[in-house]
Amino acid sequence: MDTVQFRNLMRHQAGAVTIIAVGKAGNRTGLTATAMCSLSDTPPMILICVNKNASAYGPIKAAKCFSVNVLAKDQQDLAKRFSSKKLEGEARFDQDAWITMRTGAPLLRGAIANLDCELADEHVFETHSIFIGRVKDGQFHEKVEPLLYFRGDFWDLKKA
Ligand SMILES: Cc1cc2nc3c(=O)[nH]c(=O)nc-3n(C[C@H](O)[C@H](O)[C@H](O)COP(=O)(O)O)c2cc1C
């Protein structure tokens, strides 16, 4: 199977949209990512897949911690901002929208859930790394609805 066929196949998997963020105020970066899933509950671990060319790749390895912010349906603009080359690094961060989590990673206000992770392991595979995160802390908001990504577009539960 070639890359185009593979992409056409994978775009049918509806997924939650997250922003993975790293760094201290003044020196933060992050990316929009759908490649995040639970790995185990005991211990509480997740995994994320990050392109080695992404600006956040080096900082995640250096900081040894990162956050995963599961986006709410009204946060589509942020998903676009963190996946666009128009803004980079700290310029992607709206000052009022972010606070610091226990590990020191940035936490996005208004997200449906925030996971504060310590980097536990990395598995490099060609263009990407699988980062395994130990979830140290987190919070969620029961009444907020998720932003979804499906067939190359953003959706919410009502549109779906
Ligand atoms: C919906 C969506 C999901 C994405 N998921 C991932 C992902 O799981 N892993 C990844 O490395 N990049 C993913 N990307 C691409 C990054 O968001 C994009 O390359 C981003 O600009 C990071 O690179 P930069 O910080 O170097 O600009 C996704 C983009 C979009 C729009």
PDB file of C-alpha atoms and ligand atoms in Angstrom:
ATOM      1  CA  MET A   1       0.000   0.000   0.000  1.00  0.00           C
ATOM      2  CA  ASP A   2       1.318   3.481  -0.791  1.00  0.00           C
ATOM      3  CA  THR A   3       1.104   6.594   1.387  1.00  0.00           C
ATOM      4  CA  VAL A   4      -1.977   8.030  -0.370  1.00  0.00           C
ATOM      5  CA  GLN A   5      -3.922   4.787  -0.001  1.00  0.00           C
ATOM      6  CA  PHE A   6      -2.897   4.565   3.647  1.00  0.00           C
ATOM      7  CA  ARG A   7      -3.963   8.170   4.354  1.00  0.00           C
ATOM      8  CA  ASN A   8      -7.310   7.554   2.615  1.00  0.00           C
ATOM      9  CA  LEU A   9      -7.842   4.562   4.865  1.00  0.00           C
ATOM     10  CA  MET A  10      -6.830   6.234   8.121  1.00  0.00           C
ATOM     11  CA  ARG A  11      -8.944   9.367   7.595  1.00  0.00           C
ATOM     12  CA  HIS A  12     -12.008   7.215   8.365  1.00  0.00           C
ATOM     13  CA  GLN A  13     -10.905   6.712  11.958  1.00  0.00           C
ATOM     14  CA  ALA A  14     -12.723   9.408  13.957  1.00  0.00           C
ATOM     15  CA  GLY A  15     -10.546  10.626  16.774  1.00  0.00           C
ATOM     16  CA  ALA A  16     -10.237  13.054  19.642  1.00  0.00           C
ATOM     17  CA  VAL A  17      -8.056  16.072  18.926  1.00  0.00           C
ATOM     18  CA  THR A  18      -5.362  16.994  21.428  1.00  0.00           C
ATOM     19  CA  ILE A  19      -2.669  19.596  21.865  1.00  0.00           C
ATOM     20  CA  ILE A  20       0.558  18.187  23.215  1.00  0.00           C
ATOM     21  CA  ALA A  21       2.438  20.993  24.964  1.00  0.00           C
ATOM     22  CA  VAL A  22       5.857  21.343  26.528  1.00  0.00           C
ATOM     23  CA  GLY A  23       8.115  23.970  28.080  1.00  0.00           C
ATOM     24  CA  LYS A  24       8.045  26.829  30.550  1.00  0.00           C
ATOM     25  CA  ALA A  25       6.284  30.168  29.931  1.00  0.00           C
ATOM     26  CA  GLY A  26       8.366  32.147  27.455  1.00  0.00           C
ATOM     27  CA  ASN A  27       9.823  29.010  25.879  1.00  0.00           C
ATOM     28  CA  ARG A  28       6.887  26.734  25.072  1.00  0.00           C
ATOM     29  CA  THR A  29       5.933  24.760  22.028  1.00  0.00           C
ATOM     30  CA  GLY A  30       3.277  22.242  21.103  1.00  0.00           C
ATOM     31  CA  LEU A  31       1.503  20.426  18.346  1.00  0.00           C
ATOM     32  CA  THR A  32      -1.975  19.294  17.422  1.00  0.00           C
ATOM     33  CA  ALA A  33      -2.086  15.510  17.614  1.00  0.00           C
ATOM     34  CA  THR A  34      -4.614  12.720  17.245  1.00  0.00           C
ATOM     35  CA  ALA A  35      -2.083   9.926  17.834  1.00  0.00           C
ATOM     36  CA  MET A  36      -2.651   9.578  21.585  1.00  0.00           C
ATOM     37  CA  CYS A  37      -4.047   6.608  23.457  1.00  0.00           C
ATOM     38  CA  SER A  38      -4.122   4.909  26.811  1.00  0.00           C
ATOM     39  CA  LEU A  39      -1.406   2.287  27.323  1.00  0.00           C
ATOM     40  CA  SER A  40      -2.249   0.902  30.774  1.00  0.00           C
ATOM     41  CA  ASP A  41      -4.194   1.925  33.877  1.00  0.00           C
ATOM     42  CA  THR A  42      -1.843   0.258  36.382  1.00  0.00           C
ATOM     43  CA  PRO A  43       0.441   2.082  36.153  1.00  0.00           C
ATOM     44  CA  PRO A  44      -1.403   4.992  34.507  1.00  0.00           C
ATOM     45  CA  MET A  45       0.379   5.365  31.168  1.00  0.00           C
ATOM     46  CA  ILE A  46      -0.414   6.832  27.769  1.00  0.00           C
ATOM     47  CA  LEU A  47       1.434   6.984  24.484  1.00  0.00           C
ATOM     48  CA  ILE A  48       1.759   9.678  21.863  1.00  0.00           C
ATOM     49  CA  CYS A  49       3.307   9.516  18.388  1.00  0.00           C
ATOM     50  CA  VAL A  50       5.345  12.574  17.415  1.00  0.00           C
ATOM     51  CA  ASN A  51       7.100  13.298  14.139  1.00  0.00           C
ATOM     52  CA  LYS A  52      10.825  13.742  14.700  1.00  0.00           C
ATOM     53  CA  ASN A  53      10.650  16.957  12.622  1.00  0.00           C
ATOM     54  CA  ALA A  54       8.020  18.543  14.904  1.00  0.00           C
ATOM     55  CA  SER A  55       9.265  21.541  16.893  1.00  0.00           C
ATOM     56  CA  ALA A  56       8.100  19.847  20.109  1.00  0.00           C
ATOM     57  CA  TYR A  57      10.128  16.680  19.543  1.00  0.00           C
ATOM     58  CA  GLY A  58      13.434  17.908  21.026  1.00  0.00           C
ATOM     59  CA  PRO A  59      11.812  19.869  23.865  1.00  0.00           C
ATOM     60  CA  ILE A  60       9.801  16.806  25.008  1.00  0.00           C
ATOM     61  CA  LYS A  61      13.014  14.771  25.222  1.00  0.00           C
ATOM     62  CA  ALA A  62      14.812  17.618  27.022  1.00  0.00           C
ATOM     63  CA  ALA A  63      12.046  18.538  29.493  1.00  0.00           C
ATOM     64  CA  LYS A  64      11.143  14.887  30.159  1.00  0.00           C
ATOM     65  CA  CYS A  65       7.553  15.970  30.677  1.00  0.00           C
ATOM     66  CA  PHE A  66       4.622  17.090  28.520  1.00  0.00           C
ATOM     67  CA  SER A  67       0.900  17.685  28.712  1.00  0.00           C
ATOM     68  CA  VAL A  68      -1.901  16.251  26.614  1.00  0.00           C
ATOM     69  CA  ASN A  69      -4.875  18.606  26.358  1.00  0.00           C
ATOM     70  CA  VAL A  70      -8.000  16.984  24.926  1.00  0.00           C
ATOM     71  CA  LEU A  71      -9.788  19.726  23.002  1.00  0.00           C
ATOM     72  CA  ALA A  72     -13.353  20.861  23.495  1.00  0.00           C
ATOM     73  CA  LYS A  73     -15.630  21.441  20.512  1.00  0.00           C
ATOM     74  CA  ASP A  74     -15.101  25.227  20.686  1.00  0.00           C
ATOM     75  CA  GLN A  75     -11.288  24.896  20.461  1.00  0.00           C
ATOM     76  CA  GLN A  76     -11.000  24.222  16.729  1.00  0.00           C
ATOM     77  CA  ASP A  77      -9.041  27.461  16.198  1.00  0.00           C
ATOM     78  CA  LEU A  78      -6.404  26.211  18.622  1.00  0.00           C
ATOM     79  CA  ALA A  79      -6.171  22.901  16.761  1.00  0.00           C
ATOM     80  CA  LYS A  80      -5.474  24.882  13.590  1.00  0.00           C
ATOM     81  CA  ARG A  81      -3.002  27.192  15.308  1.00  0.00           C
ATOM     82  CA  PHE A  82      -0.950  24.302  16.720  1.00  0.00           C
ATOM     83  CA  SER A  83      -0.784  22.519  13.370  1.00  0.00           C
ATOM     84  CA  SER A  84       0.000  25.546  11.200  1.00  0.00           C
ATOM     85  CA  LYS A  85       3.431  26.814  10.236  1.00  0.00           C
ATOM     86  CA  LYS A  86       2.191  30.442  10.391  1.00  0.00           C
ATOM     87  CA  LEU A  87       2.903  30.658  14.122  1.00  0.00           C
ATOM     88  CA  GLU A  88       5.694  28.837  15.903  1.00  0.00           C
ATOM     89  CA  GLY A  89       6.603  27.988  19.483  1.00  0.00           C
ATOM     90  CA  GLU A  90       5.600  30.533  22.115  1.00  0.00           C
ATOM     91  CA  ALA A  91       3.598  32.562  19.560  1.00  0.00           C
ATOM     92  CA  ARG A  92       1.039  29.713  19.454  1.00  0.00           C
ATOM     93  CA  PHE A  93       0.272  30.252  23.162  1.00  0.00           C
ATOM     94  CA  ASP A  94      -2.396  32.739  24.191  1.00  0.00           C
ATOM     95  CA  GLN A  95      -1.127  33.980  27.584  1.00  0.00           C
ATOM     96  CA  ASP A  96      -4.481  33.806  29.404  1.00  0.00           C
ATOM     97  CA  ALA A  97      -5.339  30.342  28.194  1.00  0.00           C
ATOM     98  CA  TRP A  98      -2.459  28.420  29.761  1.00  0.00           C
ATOM     99  CA  ILE A  99      -1.301  27.663  33.305  1.00  0.00           C
ATOM    100  CA  THR A 100       1.403  25.307  34.613  1.00  0.00           C
ATOM    101  CA  MET A 101       0.778  21.713  35.709  1.00  0.00           C
ATOM    102  CA  ARG A 102       2.516  19.694  38.453  1.00  0.00           C
ATOM    103  CA  THR A 103       5.376  18.508  36.236  1.00  0.00           C
ATOM    104  CA  GLY A 104       5.859  22.045  34.882  1.00  0.00           C
ATOM    105  CA  ALA A 105       4.117  21.298  31.573  1.00  0.00           C
ATOM    106  CA  PRO A 106       1.588  23.834  30.221  1.00  0.00           C
ATOM    107  CA  LEU A 107      -2.132  23.193  30.866  1.00  0.00           C
ATOM    108  CA  LEU A 108      -4.783  24.530  28.500  1.00  0.00           C
ATOM    109  CA  ARG A 109      -7.820  26.037  30.214  1.00  0.00           C
ATOM    110  CA  GLY A 110     -11.199  25.022  28.806  1.00  0.00           C
ATOM    111  CA  ALA A 111      -9.974  21.686  27.467  1.00  0.00           C
ATOM    112  CA  ILE A 112     -12.205  18.673  28.058  1.00  0.00           C
ATOM    113  CA  ALA A 113      -9.331  16.943  29.895  1.00  0.00           C
ATOM    114  CA  ASN A 114      -5.694  17.688  30.723  1.00  0.00           C
ATOM    115  CA  LEU A 115      -3.100  14.980  31.349  1.00  0.00           C
ATOM    116  CA  ASP A 116       0.174  15.915  33.018  1.00  0.00           C
ATOM    117  CA  CYS A 117       2.834  13.400  31.981  1.00  0.00           C
ATOM    118  CA  GLU A 118       6.367  12.519  32.868  1.00  0.00           C
ATOM    119  CA  LEU A 119       8.304  11.050  29.949  1.00  0.00           C
ATOM    120  CA  ALA A 120       8.887   7.374  30.788  1.00  0.00           C
ATOM    121  CA  ASP A 121      10.231   5.956  27.533  1.00  0.00           C
ATOM    122  CA  GLU A 122      10.774   6.581  23.834  1.00  0.00           C
ATOM    123  CA  HIS A 123      10.570   4.114  20.962  1.00  0.00           C
ATOM    124  CA  VAL A 124      11.947   5.506  17.721  1.00  0.00           C
ATOM    125  CA  PHE A 125      10.429   4.201  14.504  1.00  0.00           C
ATOM    126  CA  GLU A 126      11.719   5.776  11.309  1.00  0.00           C
ATOM    127  CA  THR A 127      10.059   9.229  10.997  1.00  0.00           C
ATOM    128  CA  HIS A 128       8.284   9.185  14.376  1.00  0.00           C
ATOM    129  CA  SER A 129       8.824   8.463  18.034  1.00  0.00           C
ATOM    130  CA  ILE A 130       6.373   6.830  20.358  1.00  0.00           C
ATOM    131  CA  PHE A 131       6.675   8.709  23.634  1.00  0.00           C
ATOM    132  CA  ILE A 132       5.336   6.848  26.643  1.00  0.00           C
ATOM    133  CA  GLY A 133       4.060   9.118  29.385  1.00  0.00           C
ATOM    134  CA  ARG A 134       3.422   8.340  33.036  1.00  0.00           C
ATOM    135  CA  VAL A 135       0.326  10.336  33.983  1.00  0.00           C
ATOM    136  CA  LYS A 136       1.143  12.205  37.195  1.00  0.00           C
ATOM    137  CA  ASP A 137      -1.894  14.443  37.403  1.00  0.00           C
ATOM    138  CA  GLY A 138      -4.940  15.510  35.430  1.00  0.00           C
ATOM    139  CA  GLN A 139      -8.363  17.032  35.379  1.00  0.00           C
ATOM    140  CA  PHE A 140     -11.517  16.844  33.314  1.00  0.00           C
ATOM    141  CA  HIS A 141     -14.758  18.710  32.751  1.00  0.00           C
ATOM    142  CA  GLU A 142     -17.892  16.524  32.631  1.00  0.00           C
ATOM    143  CA  LYS A 143     -20.131  18.924  30.741  1.00  0.00           C
ATOM    144  CA  VAL A 144     -17.782  19.893  27.927  1.00  0.00           C
ATOM    145  CA  GLU A 145     -18.168  18.174  24.534  1.00  0.00           C
ATOM    146  CA  PRO A 146     -15.213  16.982  22.443  1.00  0.00           C
ATOM    147  CA  LEU A 147     -13.707  18.194  19.193  1.00  0.00           C
ATOM    148  CA  LEU A 148     -13.348  15.326  16.717  1.00  0.00           C
ATOM    149  CA  TYR A 149     -11.280  14.839  13.564  1.00  0.00           C
ATOM    150  CA  PHE A 150     -12.770  12.668  10.828  1.00  0.00           C
ATOM    151  CA  ARG A 151     -12.262  12.462   7.061  1.00  0.00           C
ATOM    152  CA  GLY A 152      -9.916  15.432   7.067  1.00  0.00           C
ATOM    153  CA  ASP A 153     -12.297  17.770   8.867  1.00  0.00           C
ATOM    154  CA  PHE A 154     -13.209  18.917  12.370  1.00  0.00           C
ATOM    155  CA  TRP A 155     -16.526  17.732  13.803  1.00  0.00           C
ATOM    156  CA  ASP A 156     -18.474  17.831  17.017  1.00  0.00           C
ATOM    157  CA  LEU A 157     -20.948  15.293  18.333  1.00  0.00           C
ATOM    158  CA  LYS A 158     -23.955  17.208  16.951  1.00  0.00           C
ATOM    159  CA  LYS A 159     -22.528  17.544  13.427  1.00  0.00           C
ATOM    160  CA  ALA A 160     -21.520  13.869  13.539  1.00  0.00           C
TER     161      ALA A 160
HETATM  162  C1  LIG B   1      -5.867  16.826  13.140  1.00  0.00           C
HETATM  163  C2  LIG B   1      -4.364  16.752  13.158  1.00  0.00           C
HETATM  164  C3  LIG B   1      -3.755  15.701  13.831  1.00  0.00           C
HETATM  165  C4  LIG B   1      -2.361  15.599  13.879  1.00  0.00           C
HETATM  166  N1  LIG B   1      -1.796  14.566  14.580  1.00  0.00           N
HETATM  167  C5  LIG B   1      -0.444  14.504  14.683  1.00  0.00           C
HETATM  168  C6  LIG B   1       0.157  13.487  15.476  1.00  0.00           C
HETATM  169  O1  LIG B   1      -0.520  12.667  16.101  1.00  0.00           O
HETATM  170  N2  LIG B   1       1.509  13.465  15.560  1.00  0.00           N
HETATM  171  C7  LIG B   1       2.308  14.372  14.889  1.00  0.00           C
HETATM  172  O2  LIG B   1       3.543  14.293  14.985  1.00  0.00           O
HETATM  173  N3  LIG B   1       1.757  15.360  14.132  1.00  0.00           N
HETATM  174  C8  LIG B   1       0.410  15.447  14.031  1.00  0.00           C
HETATM  175  N4  LIG B   1      -0.156  16.453  13.291  1.00  0.00           N
HETATM  176  C9  LIG B   1       0.707  17.431  12.613  1.00  0.00           C
HETATM  177  C10 LIG B   1       1.224  18.497  13.564  1.00  0.00           C
HETATM  178  O3  LIG B   1       0.184  19.123  14.286  1.00  0.00           O
HETATM  179  C11 LIG B   1       1.998  19.566  12.733  1.00  0.00           C
HETATM  180  O4  LIG B   1       3.015  18.959  11.993  1.00  0.00           O
HETATM  181  C12 LIG B   1       2.543  20.652  13.605  1.00  0.00           C
HETATM  182  O5  LIG B   1       2.750  21.764  12.794  1.00  0.00           O
HETATM  183  C13 LIG B   1       3.820  20.301  14.362  1.00  0.00           C
HETATM  184  O6  LIG B   1       4.971  20.749  13.745  1.00  0.00           O
HETATM  185  P1  LIG B   1       5.731  22.131  14.118  1.00  0.00           P
HETATM  186  O7  LIG B   1       5.498  22.423  15.576  1.00  0.00           O
HETATM  187  O8  LIG B   1       7.145  21.794  13.811  1.00  0.00           O
HETATM  188  O9  LIG B   1       5.110  23.182  13.247  1.00  0.00           O
HETATM  189  C14 LIG B   1      -1.558  16.568  13.229  1.00  0.00           C
HETATM  190  C15 LIG B   1      -2.171  17.639  12.547  1.00  0.00           C
HETATM  191  C16 LIG B   1      -3.562  17.731  12.519  1.00  0.00           C
HETATM  192  C17 LIG B   1      -4.212  18.888  11.815  1.00  0.00           C
END
